[in-house]
XYZ file of C-alpha atoms in Angstrom:
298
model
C -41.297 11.850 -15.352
C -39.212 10.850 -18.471
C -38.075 7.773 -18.389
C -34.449 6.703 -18.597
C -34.225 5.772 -21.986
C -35.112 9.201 -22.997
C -31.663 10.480 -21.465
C -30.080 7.513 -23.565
C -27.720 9.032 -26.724
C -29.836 8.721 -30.136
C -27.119 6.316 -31.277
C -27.167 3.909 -28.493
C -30.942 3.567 -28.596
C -30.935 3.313 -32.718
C -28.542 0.311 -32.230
C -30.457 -1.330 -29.906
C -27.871 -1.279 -27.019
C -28.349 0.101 -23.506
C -24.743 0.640 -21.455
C -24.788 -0.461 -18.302
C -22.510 0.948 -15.159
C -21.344 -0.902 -12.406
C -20.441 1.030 -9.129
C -16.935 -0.422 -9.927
C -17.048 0.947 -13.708
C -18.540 4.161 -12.125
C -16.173 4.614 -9.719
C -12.839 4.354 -12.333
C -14.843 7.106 -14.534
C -14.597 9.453 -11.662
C -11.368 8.905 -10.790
C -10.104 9.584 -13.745
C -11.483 13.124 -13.776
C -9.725 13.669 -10.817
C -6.426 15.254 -11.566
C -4.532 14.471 -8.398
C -5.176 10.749 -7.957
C -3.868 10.985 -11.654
C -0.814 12.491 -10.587
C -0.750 10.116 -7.840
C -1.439 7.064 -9.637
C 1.147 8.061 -12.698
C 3.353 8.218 -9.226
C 2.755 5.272 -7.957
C 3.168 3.191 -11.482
C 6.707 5.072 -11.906
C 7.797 3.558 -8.685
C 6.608 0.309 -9.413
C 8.084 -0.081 -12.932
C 11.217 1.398 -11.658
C 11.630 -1.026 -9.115
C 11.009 -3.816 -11.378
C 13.163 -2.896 -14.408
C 15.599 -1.455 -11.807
C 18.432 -4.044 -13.691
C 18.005 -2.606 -16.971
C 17.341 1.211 -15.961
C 20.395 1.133 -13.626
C 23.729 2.737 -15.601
C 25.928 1.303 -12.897
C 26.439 -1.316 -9.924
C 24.780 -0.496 -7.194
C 27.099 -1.927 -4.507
C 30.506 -1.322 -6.476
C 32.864 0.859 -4.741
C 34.746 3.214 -6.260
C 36.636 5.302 -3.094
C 38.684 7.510 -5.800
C 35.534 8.831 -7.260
C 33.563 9.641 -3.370
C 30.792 12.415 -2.763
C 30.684 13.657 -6.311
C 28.040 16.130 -7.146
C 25.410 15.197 -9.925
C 27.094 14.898 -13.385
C 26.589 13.576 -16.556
C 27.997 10.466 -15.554
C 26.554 9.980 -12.341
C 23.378 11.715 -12.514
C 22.468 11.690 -9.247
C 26.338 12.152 -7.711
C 27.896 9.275 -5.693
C 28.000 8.776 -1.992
C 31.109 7.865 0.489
C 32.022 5.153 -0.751
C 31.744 6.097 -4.545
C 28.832 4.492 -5.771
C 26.352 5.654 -8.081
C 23.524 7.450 -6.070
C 21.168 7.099 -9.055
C 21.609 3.227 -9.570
C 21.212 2.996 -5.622
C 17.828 4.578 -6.148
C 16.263 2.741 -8.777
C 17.127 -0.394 -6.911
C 16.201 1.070 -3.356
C 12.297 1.646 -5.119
C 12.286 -2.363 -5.696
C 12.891 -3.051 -1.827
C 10.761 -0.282 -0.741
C 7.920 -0.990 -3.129
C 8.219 -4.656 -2.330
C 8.379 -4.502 1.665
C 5.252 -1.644 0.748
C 3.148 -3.720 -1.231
C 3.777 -7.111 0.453
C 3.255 -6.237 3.769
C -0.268 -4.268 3.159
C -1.050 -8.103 1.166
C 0.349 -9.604 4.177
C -1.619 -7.866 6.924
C -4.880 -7.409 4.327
C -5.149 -11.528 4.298
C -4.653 -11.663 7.926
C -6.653 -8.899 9.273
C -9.672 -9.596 6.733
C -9.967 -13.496 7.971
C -9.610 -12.314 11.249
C -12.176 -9.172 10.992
C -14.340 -12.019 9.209
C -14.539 -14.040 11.752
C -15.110 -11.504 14.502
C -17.972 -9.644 12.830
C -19.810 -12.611 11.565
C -19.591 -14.855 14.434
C -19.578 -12.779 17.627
C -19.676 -13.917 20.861
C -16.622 -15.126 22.681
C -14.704 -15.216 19.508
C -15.496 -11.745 18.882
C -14.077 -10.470 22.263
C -11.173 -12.930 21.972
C -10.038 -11.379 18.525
C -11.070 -7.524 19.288
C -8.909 -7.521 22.653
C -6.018 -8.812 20.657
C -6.220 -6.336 18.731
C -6.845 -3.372 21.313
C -3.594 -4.457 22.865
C -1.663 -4.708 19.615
C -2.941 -1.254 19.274
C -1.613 0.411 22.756
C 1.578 0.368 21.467
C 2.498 3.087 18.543
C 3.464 1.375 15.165
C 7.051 2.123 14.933
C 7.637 0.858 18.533
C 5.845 -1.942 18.165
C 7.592 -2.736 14.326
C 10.965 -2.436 15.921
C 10.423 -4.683 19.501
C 9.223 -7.554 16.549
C 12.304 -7.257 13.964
C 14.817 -6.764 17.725
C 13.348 -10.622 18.605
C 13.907 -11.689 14.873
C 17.144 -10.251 14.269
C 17.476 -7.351 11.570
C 16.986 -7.927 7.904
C 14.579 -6.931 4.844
C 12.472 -10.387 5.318
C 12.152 -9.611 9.301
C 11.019 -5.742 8.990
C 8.197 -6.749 5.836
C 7.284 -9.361 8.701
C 7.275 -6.862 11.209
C 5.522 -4.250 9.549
C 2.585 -6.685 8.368
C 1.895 -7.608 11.960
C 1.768 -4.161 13.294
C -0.981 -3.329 10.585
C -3.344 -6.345 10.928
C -5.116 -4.743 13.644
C -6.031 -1.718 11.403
C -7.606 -3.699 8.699
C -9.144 -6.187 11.134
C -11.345 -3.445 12.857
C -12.342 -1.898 9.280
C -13.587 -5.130 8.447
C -15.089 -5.951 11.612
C -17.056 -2.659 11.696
C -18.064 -3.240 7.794
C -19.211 -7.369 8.835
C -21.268 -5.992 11.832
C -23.172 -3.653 9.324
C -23.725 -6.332 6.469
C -25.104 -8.747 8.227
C -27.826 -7.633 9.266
C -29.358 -6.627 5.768
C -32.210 -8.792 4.138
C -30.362 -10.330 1.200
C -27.906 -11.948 4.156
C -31.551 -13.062 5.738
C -32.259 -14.257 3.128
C -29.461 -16.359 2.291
C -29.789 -18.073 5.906
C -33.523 -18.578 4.930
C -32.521 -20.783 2.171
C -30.558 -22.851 4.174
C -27.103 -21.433 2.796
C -24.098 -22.629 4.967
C -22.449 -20.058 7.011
C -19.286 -20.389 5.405
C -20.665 -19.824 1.784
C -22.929 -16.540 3.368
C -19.640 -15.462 3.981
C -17.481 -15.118 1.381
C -19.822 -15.364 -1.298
C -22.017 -12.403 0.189
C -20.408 -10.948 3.143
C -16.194 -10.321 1.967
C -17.003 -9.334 -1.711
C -19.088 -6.351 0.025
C -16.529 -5.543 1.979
C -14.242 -4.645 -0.684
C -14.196 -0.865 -1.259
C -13.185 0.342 2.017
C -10.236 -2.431 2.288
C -9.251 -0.976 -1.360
C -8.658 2.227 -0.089
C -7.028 1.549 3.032
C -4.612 -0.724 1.834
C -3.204 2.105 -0.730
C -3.261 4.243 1.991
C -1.453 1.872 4.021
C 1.364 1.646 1.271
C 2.406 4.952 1.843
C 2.719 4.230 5.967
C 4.788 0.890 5.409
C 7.359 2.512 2.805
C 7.776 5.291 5.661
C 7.922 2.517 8.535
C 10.391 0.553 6.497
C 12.571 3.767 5.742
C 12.398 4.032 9.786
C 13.264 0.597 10.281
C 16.338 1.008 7.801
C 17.383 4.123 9.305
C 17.926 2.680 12.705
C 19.920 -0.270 11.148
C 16.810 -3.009 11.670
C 15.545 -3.278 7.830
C 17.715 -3.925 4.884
C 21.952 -4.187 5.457
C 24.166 -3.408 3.511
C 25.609 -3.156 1.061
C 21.823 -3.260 -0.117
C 20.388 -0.090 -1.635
C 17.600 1.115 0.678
C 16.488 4.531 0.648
C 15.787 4.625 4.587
C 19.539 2.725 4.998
C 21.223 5.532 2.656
C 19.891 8.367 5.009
C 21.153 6.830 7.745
C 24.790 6.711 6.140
C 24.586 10.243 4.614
C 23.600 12.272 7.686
C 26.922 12.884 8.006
C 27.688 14.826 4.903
C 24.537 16.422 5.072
C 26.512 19.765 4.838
C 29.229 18.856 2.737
C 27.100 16.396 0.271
C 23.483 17.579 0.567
C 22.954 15.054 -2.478
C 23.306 12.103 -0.573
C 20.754 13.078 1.780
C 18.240 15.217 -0.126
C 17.645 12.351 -3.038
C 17.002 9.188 -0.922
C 14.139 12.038 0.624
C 12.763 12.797 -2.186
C 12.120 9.315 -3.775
C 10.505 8.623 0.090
C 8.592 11.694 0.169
C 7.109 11.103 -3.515
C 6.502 7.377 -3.389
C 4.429 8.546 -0.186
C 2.779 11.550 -1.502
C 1.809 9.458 -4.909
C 0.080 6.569 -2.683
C -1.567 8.977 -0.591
C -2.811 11.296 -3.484
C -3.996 8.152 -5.141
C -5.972 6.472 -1.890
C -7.434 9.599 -1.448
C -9.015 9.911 -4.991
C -10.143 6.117 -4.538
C -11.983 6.788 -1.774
C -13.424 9.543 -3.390
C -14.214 7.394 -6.641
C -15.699 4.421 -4.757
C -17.508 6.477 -1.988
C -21.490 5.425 -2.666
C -22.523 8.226 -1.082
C -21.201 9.959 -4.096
C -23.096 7.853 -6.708
């Protein structure tokens, strides 16, 4: 059997220097060969820079009216036409990827820090306080997402704060049983046996040992779960319970331009693409992670 130096490049041995990979380091190499989390990811940074430099991309106002100049098609002044009320459809979409990307990205944060203290707990302690946390969350789960999103942000009153609330709560459950299940797994293996053997405290076991192996599948389930809150918070806006006007968000502007769906298929078709992309670039991206970072695969 040849040993592993002997697969080493001539020039990495002659210098004296070994490379080593991490499963992390690993894991980036692959994804990068894979062309559709590359689309995904180039995706998912447009959005996000788009939403942040929405002030300087933006050629117009986003909420000034201009009633003389109503439903006009794309042009070289209004790239993207206007909608009823005369306002640039192209401004309203650069500034409708900052709230969507925010209530997005937030949220999954939100409901990641809950559900992984929560998942924590339940795995590594057991007992009563297992039961207690898992049967919160089977009931939180009984009721479908959307439902259960709108019944929260109907008691807090409608608004872009109250639907990334909303939408964070929903999703703790989901990340809170992936964790759980991953917790259950870990500690039994020897090096957390080990740890108690040395008279580590229970607290330390678990987030110096336990939560940093629990990364990976949280990684790709919270891009993943991107893609579900910017189409929960479109939802939300649609029905009139997420952003009000005259705010630009894309869920909000479908909701005003059904109407003219006929007359201005613009207004309508745009705001649906920038949702269905955004999505499609999160979920192309969270699949090649999971792909990446599968050990399995390694």
């Amino acid at each position: 059997m040849q040993s592993g130096l002997a697969t080493m490049p001539a020039e990495e041995l002659s210098a004296g220097k070994v490379r080593r990979r991490t499963p992390w380091s690993e894991g980036v190499r692959r994804l990068r060969k894979q062309k559709a989390a590359v689309i995904g990811g180039a995706l998912v940074l447009l959005f996000i820079l788009t939403g942040l430099f929405a002030p300087l991309l933006a050629p117009h106002d986003p909420i000034e009216q201009n009633l003389a100049n109503t439903l006009q098609p794309p042009s070289a002044e209004h790239w993207f036409g206007t909608d009823d009320s005369g306002r640039d459809m192209f401004s309203r979409i650069l500034y409708g990827a900052r709230i969507s990307m925010t209530i997005g990205i937030f949220s999954v944060l939100g409901s990641l820090v809950v559900g992984t203290l929560l998942g924590l707990i339940a795995g590594f302690y057991g007992k009563w306080i297992d039961t207690l946390i898992s049967r919160i969350f089977d009931v939180m789960l009984a009721f479908p997402g959307i439902l259960l999103a709108i019944a929260i942000v109907a008691i807090l009153g409608p608004g872009l704060f109250n639907a990334l609330l909303a939408i964070a709560i929903v999703n703790v459950p989901m990340y809170g049983r992936l964790v759980r299940a991953k917790v259950l797994g870990i500690k039994q293996e020897e090096y957390i046996m080990a740890a108690r053997a040395q008279g580590m405290s229970q607290v330390r076991i678990l987030f110096r040992h336990v939560l940093p192996n629990s990364w990976t599948p949280l990684i790709v389930q919270g891009t993943l779960g991107v893609a579900s809150a910017i189409l929960e918070a479109a939802a939300l806006g649609f029905l009139g319970l997420g952003a009000q006007p005259p705010e630009a968000e894309w869920g909000k502007m479908l909701a005003d331009s059904r109407d003219y769906i006929t007359t201005a298929p613009w207004v309508v078709m745009i705001p649906g693409f920038a949702i269905m992309a955004s999505v499609i670039g999160f979920n192309l991206f969270g699949d090649g992670l999971r792909d990446a970072l599968d050990p399995k695969a390694q």
